[in-house]
Amino acid sequence: MHWIQLASSLTVVLSFFAFRGEAAECTNPAVRKEWRTLSTIEKAAWIAAVKCLASLPHDPNLAPIVNRTISNIPPINNSSSYWDDLVYIHMDLNTRARFQIIHSTGFFFPWHRWYVAAVESAMKSKCGYAGTAPYWNWSLDSADVKNSPLFLDSDPISGLGGWGDPAKDIQVQDGAFRDLQLAYPVPHTLRRNFTLRPYIALADNPTILDPTLEANVSFTPAEVQKMVHWTPGDFPGMQFYMERPEGPHGNVHEILGGDLGGYCPADAYPDCEPQPTFSANEPIFQMHHAMVDKVWYDWQHANPENFWAYHGGSVQNITSLQALSDYPNGMPPYLSLNSKIPADDIFDEVTIYDVMNTTGGYLCYVYE
């Protein structure tokens, strides 16, 4: 396909360009670890940092860049928490407006890498967190997500808690997040709902090839290895395989349902549409996207052609299978390593170049 050829031809040019003025590598990178390898104390510390951010007041500097008549999201709740502000950034930039969208464009990998690092930084600076951002290797649980150890840990301090109660609007009933209060789309408590076949209701969507698909089949260990060893230099192709309809990124969101799946609470406003805008409500979002980032990181390090490989558009087009084939990670205008990563005025803006190397100076971490 022409986009593979284009990405490959750009690799050499961008690789040369990328090294200009590169910041000195960090000398002592933090090590991000898989959740179940953390000690009970480490798990409790990360959870406490999430709850700390959820106890802090709204940041008045939050300034959405997308007009709400386009984004179709709720207005900022000025009485919300700082955690809610972080969620709002994702809501704003997840809009289907024809610019600055962070899914199905070249922003997907770099923006989410930046976002996980920004949340981790806020935990450290505002809450004294001394750890790193953990990741959830969902491939280890692909055979039986419902009974994953993550969702069987009901410890009120160090456990993530289990599935929600259907009789109580699928609200999580145990674990440390049983009382996590969230502002968007309306005030509610954290919700989860195991959903093995999330696409049955989308049978009319032309991009859903198998509405009866069981979501877990897309994030098995074999599927992860397929992405890690994807064609050298083919950044758009590797991203598309991760982010495609019924692909691993979306399927992890959907199989957890509730907030991570973007399901509207029972008492939401009448025109609330189930959508992934507020999926960052769920703290596991951070662990999920750390794993998404790890797959990209592992691909970057699997072949020299991959490390600086980058190409992507700034306009989403997921209207048909043909559009997905023509623009697997966004339509023109195309992004570049100089493109700014939008931060809605809560954080300083950096460039895509700044987050390409996780030990390049701006970022300073590796994966275990």
Coordinates of C-alpha atoms in Angstrom, one line a residue:
M1 CA 0.0 0.0 0.0
H2 CA 1.2 3.5 -0.7
W3 CA 1.3 4.5 3.0
I4 CA 3.7 1.7 3.8
Q5 CA 6.0 2.9 1.0
L6 CA 5.7 6.5 2.2
A7 CA 6.5 5.7 5.8
S8 CA 9.5 3.7 4.7
S9 CA 10.8 6.5 2.5
L10 CA 10.4 9.0 5.3
T11 CA 12.2 7.0 7.9
V12 CA 15.7 7.9 6.7
V13 CA 14.8 11.6 6.3
L14 CA 13.2 11.8 9.7
S15 CA 15.9 9.8 11.4
F16 CA 18.5 12.3 10.3
F17 CA 16.3 15.2 11.2
A18 CA 15.4 13.8 14.6
F19 CA 18.9 13.9 15.9
R20 CA 19.3 17.6 15.6
G21 CA 19.7 19.2 19.0
E22 CA 18.8 16.0 20.8
A23 CA 18.7 16.4 24.6
A24 CA 21.3 14.4 26.6
E25 CA 20.1 11.0 27.5
C26 CA 19.0 10.5 31.1
T27 CA 21.6 8.7 33.2
N28 CA 19.3 6.8 35.6
P29 CA 16.1 5.9 33.8
A30 CA 13.1 4.7 36.0
V31 CA 12.0 1.2 35.4
R32 CA 8.3 0.7 34.7
K33 CA 7.0 -2.7 35.9
E34 CA 4.0 -4.9 35.3
W35 CA 1.3 -4.5 38.0
R36 CA 1.4 -8.0 39.4
T37 CA 5.2 -7.8 39.9
L38 CA 4.8 -4.8 42.3
S39 CA 4.9 -5.3 46.0
T40 CA 1.8 -4.7 48.1
I41 CA 3.4 -1.5 49.3
E42 CA 4.2 -0.3 45.7
K43 CA 0.6 -1.1 44.6
A44 CA -0.8 0.9 47.6
A45 CA 1.5 3.8 46.8
W46 CA 0.3 4.1 43.2
I47 CA -3.3 3.8 44.2
A48 CA -2.8 6.4 46.9
A49 CA -1.3 8.8 44.3
V50 CA -4.4 8.3 42.1
K51 CA -6.7 9.1 45.0
C52 CA -4.5 12.0 46.0
L53 CA -5.0 13.6 42.5
A54 CA -8.7 12.9 42.9
S55 CA -8.7 14.8 46.2
L56 CA -7.0 17.9 44.8
P57 CA -9.1 20.9 43.5
H58 CA -9.8 21.7 39.9
D59 CA -7.0 23.6 38.0
P60 CA -8.5 26.8 36.6
N61 CA -5.8 26.8 33.9
L62 CA -7.6 24.0 32.1
A63 CA -8.5 25.3 28.7
P64 CA -10.0 23.0 26.1
I65 CA -8.9 23.7 22.5
V66 CA -12.0 22.2 20.8
N67 CA -15.2 24.1 20.7
R68 CA -17.9 22.2 22.6
T69 CA -20.4 22.5 19.7
I70 CA -17.9 20.2 17.9
S71 CA -16.6 18.0 20.7
N72 CA -20.1 17.4 22.2
I73 CA -18.7 16.9 25.7
P74 CA -20.0 18.4 29.0
P75 CA -18.7 21.8 30.1
I76 CA -15.9 21.9 32.6
N77 CA -17.1 21.2 36.1
N78 CA -15.3 23.9 38.2
S79 CA -16.0 21.9 41.4
S80 CA -14.4 18.8 40.0
S81 CA -11.0 17.3 41.1
Y82 CA -7.6 17.5 39.5
W83 CA -8.0 13.9 38.4
D84 CA -11.2 15.0 36.6
D85 CA -9.2 17.7 34.9
L86 CA -6.8 15.1 33.6
V87 CA -9.8 13.1 32.3
Y88 CA -11.1 16.3 30.6
I89 CA -7.9 16.7 28.6
H90 CA -8.5 13.3 27.1
M91 CA -12.2 14.1 26.5
D92 CA -11.4 17.3 24.8
L93 CA -8.8 15.9 22.5
N94 CA -10.7 12.7 21.7
T95 CA -13.3 14.7 19.9
R96 CA -14.3 13.8 16.4
A97 CA -13.5 17.3 15.3
R98 CA -11.3 17.3 12.2
F99 CA -8.1 18.4 14.0
Q100 CA -6.1 17.6 17.0
I101 CA -7.8 14.2 17.5
I102 CA -5.7 11.7 19.5
H103 CA -7.0 8.5 18.0
S104 CA -6.6 7.1 14.5
T105 CA -4.1 9.8 13.7
G106 CA -0.4 10.2 14.1
F107 CA -1.0 11.6 17.6
F108 CA -2.1 8.2 19.0
F109 CA 1.2 6.7 20.2
P110 CA 3.1 10.0 21.0
W111 CA 0.2 11.7 22.7
H112 CA -0.6 8.7 25.0
R113 CA 3.0 8.2 25.8
W114 CA 3.1 11.9 26.8
Y115 CA -0.1 11.6 28.8
V116 CA 0.9 8.6 30.9
A117 CA 4.2 10.4 31.7
A118 CA 2.3 13.7 32.5
V119 CA 0.0 11.9 35.0
E120 CA 3.0 10.1 36.5
S121 CA 4.7 13.5 36.8
A122 CA 1.7 15.0 38.5
M123 CA 1.6 12.2 41.0
K124 CA 5.2 12.9 41.9
S125 CA 5.0 16.7 42.1
K126 CA 1.6 17.0 43.7
C127 CA 1.4 13.9 45.8
G128 CA 4.9 12.8 46.6
Y129 CA 4.7 9.6 44.7
A130 CA 8.1 7.9 44.4
G131 CA 7.3 5.1 42.1
T132 CA 6.8 4.8 38.3
A133 CA 3.8 4.3 36.1
P134 CA 2.9 0.5 36.2
Y135 CA 1.6 -1.3 33.1
W136 CA -0.9 -4.1 32.8
N137 CA 0.3 -6.8 30.4
W138 CA -3.2 -7.8 29.3
S139 CA -1.8 -10.5 27.1
L140 CA -1.1 -12.5 30.3
D141 CA -4.8 -12.5 31.0
S142 CA -6.2 -12.8 27.5
A143 CA -7.4 -16.4 28.1
D144 CA -9.6 -15.3 31.1
V145 CA -9.8 -11.6 31.7
K146 CA -12.8 -11.9 34.0
N147 CA -10.7 -13.9 36.5
S148 CA -7.5 -12.0 36.1
P149 CA -5.7 -11.5 39.5
L150 CA -6.1 -7.8 38.9
F151 CA -9.8 -8.0 39.4
L152 CA -9.7 -10.6 42.2
D153 CA -7.8 -8.3 44.6
S154 CA -10.3 -6.6 46.9
D155 CA -7.8 -5.2 49.4
P156 CA -9.2 -1.8 50.4
I157 CA -5.7 -0.2 50.2
S158 CA -3.7 -2.1 47.5
G159 CA -6.4 -3.8 45.4
L160 CA -7.8 -2.6 42.1
G161 CA -11.2 -4.1 43.0
G162 CA -13.4 -6.3 40.9
W163 CA -16.3 -6.0 38.5
G164 CA -19.3 -3.7 39.1
D165 CA -22.6 -4.7 40.5
P166 CA -25.3 -4.8 37.7
A167 CA -27.9 -3.9 40.4
K168 CA -26.0 -0.8 41.3
D169 CA -25.2 0.6 37.8
I170 CA -22.1 -1.6 37.6
Q171 CA -20.4 0.4 40.2
V172 CA -17.2 -1.2 41.6
Q173 CA -18.0 -2.5 45.1
D174 CA -14.6 -3.5 46.6
G175 CA -10.9 -2.6 46.4
A176 CA -9.3 0.8 46.8
F177 CA -11.4 2.4 44.1
R178 CA -14.8 1.4 45.4
D179 CA -15.5 5.0 46.4
L180 CA -13.7 6.8 43.6
Q181 CA -16.0 9.7 42.6
L182 CA -15.8 11.0 39.1
A183 CA -17.2 14.1 37.5
Y184 CA -17.7 13.2 33.8
P185 CA -20.0 12.8 31.9
V186 CA -22.0 13.3 35.2
P187 CA -21.0 12.7 38.8
H188 CA -20.8 9.0 39.5
T189 CA -18.7 6.2 41.1
L190 CA -16.3 4.2 39.1
R191 CA -17.9 1.5 37.0
R192 CA -16.8 -1.8 35.3
N193 CA -18.7 -4.4 33.4
F194 CA -17.0 -7.5 31.8
T195 CA -18.1 -7.5 28.2
L196 CA -16.7 -10.3 26.1
R197 CA -18.6 -9.5 22.8
P198 CA -18.8 -5.7 22.8
Y199 CA -19.6 -5.3 19.0
I200 CA -22.9 -7.1 18.7
A201 CA -24.8 -3.8 18.8
L202 CA -22.6 -2.4 16.1
A203 CA -23.4 -4.9 13.4
D204 CA -24.3 -2.1 11.0
N205 CA -21.0 -0.4 11.3
P206 CA -19.1 -1.0 8.0
T207 CA -15.7 -1.2 9.8
I208 CA -16.7 -4.0 12.2
L209 CA -15.9 -7.2 10.3
D210 CA -17.1 -9.6 13.0
P211 CA -19.8 -8.3 15.4
T212 CA -19.6 -11.6 17.4
L213 CA -15.9 -11.3 18.0
E214 CA -14.7 -12.1 21.5
A215 CA -12.6 -9.2 22.4
N216 CA -9.8 -11.1 24.1
V217 CA -8.6 -12.8 20.9
S218 CA -6.9 -9.6 19.7
F219 CA -4.5 -9.2 22.7
T220 CA -3.0 -12.7 23.2
P221 CA 0.8 -13.1 23.6
A222 CA 1.0 -14.1 19.9
E223 CA -0.8 -10.9 18.9
V224 CA 1.5 -8.8 21.0
Q225 CA 4.6 -10.4 19.4
K226 CA 3.1 -9.8 16.0
M227 CA 3.1 -6.1 16.7
V228 CA 6.5 -6.0 18.3
H229 CA 8.0 -7.7 15.3
W230 CA 5.9 -5.8 12.7
T231 CA 7.5 -4.8 9.4
P232 CA 10.6 -2.6 10.1
G233 CA 10.0 1.1 9.5
D234 CA 6.3 0.7 9.0
F235 CA 5.0 2.9 11.8
P236 CA 1.5 3.5 10.3
G237 CA 1.0 -0.2 9.8
M238 CA 2.1 -1.1 13.3
Q239 CA -0.1 1.6 14.8
F240 CA -3.1 0.5 12.7
Y241 CA -2.8 -3.1 13.8
M242 CA -2.8 -1.9 17.5
E243 CA -5.7 0.6 16.9
R244 CA -7.8 -1.0 14.2
P245 CA -11.5 -1.6 14.8
E246 CA -11.7 -4.8 16.9
G247 CA -8.0 -4.4 17.6
P248 CA -6.1 -4.8 20.9
H249 CA -6.2 -1.2 22.0
G250 CA -10.0 -0.8 21.7
N251 CA -10.8 -4.3 22.8
V252 CA -9.1 -3.9 26.2
H253 CA -11.2 -0.7 26.7
E254 CA -14.4 -2.6 25.6
I255 CA -13.9 -5.8 27.6
L256 CA -13.7 -3.8 30.8
G257 CA -16.8 -1.9 29.9
G258 CA -18.0 0.7 32.4
D259 CA -15.9 3.8 32.4
L260 CA -13.0 2.3 30.5
G261 CA -15.5 1.4 27.7
G262 CA -17.1 4.8 27.8
Y263 CA -20.5 3.6 28.9
C264 CA -22.8 6.4 30.1
P265 CA -23.9 6.2 33.7
A266 CA -27.6 5.3 34.3
D267 CA -28.5 8.9 35.3
A268 CA -26.6 10.6 32.5
Y269 CA -28.2 13.3 30.4
P270 CA -30.6 11.9 27.8
D271 CA -28.3 12.5 24.8
C272 CA -25.2 11.0 26.4
E273 CA -23.6 8.8 23.8
P274 CA -21.4 5.8 24.8
Q275 CA -18.0 6.8 23.6
P276 CA -14.4 6.6 24.8
T277 CA -14.0 10.3 25.6
F278 CA -14.2 9.8 29.4
S279 CA -12.5 6.4 29.5
A280 CA -9.6 8.0 31.4
N281 CA -11.9 8.0 34.4
E282 CA -10.7 4.5 35.1
P283 CA -7.3 4.4 36.8
I284 CA -6.6 1.2 34.8
F285 CA -6.6 3.4 31.7
Q286 CA -3.1 4.5 32.8
M287 CA -1.9 0.9 33.1
H288 CA -3.5 0.0 29.8
H289 CA -1.9 2.8 27.9
A290 CA 1.5 2.1 29.6
M291 CA 1.2 -1.4 28.0
V292 CA 0.2 0.2 24.7
D293 CA 3.3 2.4 25.0
K294 CA 5.4 -0.7 25.9
V295 CA 4.4 -2.4 22.7
W296 CA 5.5 0.7 20.7
Y297 CA 8.7 0.9 22.9
D298 CA 9.5 -2.8 22.2
W299 CA 8.9 -2.3 18.5
Q300 CA 11.2 0.7 18.5
H301 CA 13.9 -1.4 20.0
A302 CA 13.3 -4.5 17.9
N303 CA 15.0 -3.0 14.8
P304 CA 17.2 0.0 14.1
E305 CA 14.8 1.1 11.3
N306 CA 12.0 1.5 13.9
F307 CA 13.4 3.8 16.5
W308 CA 12.7 7.1 14.8
A309 CA 10.2 5.8 12.3
Y310 CA 7.2 8.2 12.3
H311 CA 4.4 9.2 9.9
G312 CA 0.8 10.1 10.4
G313 CA -2.0 12.5 9.6
S314 CA -3.8 14.9 11.8
V315 CA -7.3 14.2 10.6
Q316 CA -9.2 11.0 11.5
N317 CA -11.1 9.1 8.8
I318 CA -12.6 5.9 10.0
T319 CA -15.8 6.1 7.9
S320 CA -15.2 3.0 5.8
L321 CA -12.9 0.1 5.2
Q322 CA -11.5 2.0 2.2
A323 CA -10.8 5.1 4.3
L324 CA -9.0 2.9 6.8
S325 CA -6.9 1.4 4.0
D326 CA -6.1 4.8 2.5
Y327 CA -5.4 6.6 5.8
P328 CA -4.6 4.0 8.5
N329 CA -3.4 6.6 10.9
G330 CA -4.9 9.8 9.7
M331 CA -5.5 12.1 6.7
P332 CA -3.5 15.3 5.7
P333 CA -2.4 17.7 6.9
Y334 CA 0.4 15.4 8.0
L335 CA 2.1 15.7 11.4
S336 CA 5.9 15.8 11.8
L337 CA 8.4 15.4 14.6
N338 CA 8.1 19.2 15.2
S339 CA 4.3 19.0 15.8
K340 CA 3.2 20.1 19.2
I341 CA 1.4 17.7 21.6
P342 CA -1.7 19.5 22.9
A343 CA -2.0 19.8 26.7
D344 CA -4.9 22.1 27.3
D345 CA -2.8 24.5 29.3
I346 CA -2.4 22.3 32.3
F347 CA 1.1 21.2 31.2
D348 CA 3.7 22.8 28.9
E349 CA 3.5 21.6 25.3
V350 CA 6.3 19.5 24.0
T351 CA 6.8 18.1 20.5
I352 CA 6.4 14.6 19.1
Y353 CA 10.2 14.6 18.8
D354 CA 10.5 15.0 22.5
V355 CA 8.7 11.8 23.3
M356 CA 10.2 9.5 20.6
N357 CA 13.0 8.4 22.9
T358 CA 12.0 7.4 26.4
T359 CA 15.6 8.0 27.6
G360 CA 16.2 11.1 25.5
G361 CA 16.2 13.7 28.3
Y362 CA 12.6 14.9 28.4
L363 CA 11.5 11.3 29.3
C364 CA 13.6 9.1 31.4
Y365 CA 12.2 5.5 31.7
V366 CA 12.6 2.0 30.4
Y367 CA 10.3 -1.0 30.6
E368 CA 11.1 -4.1 32.6

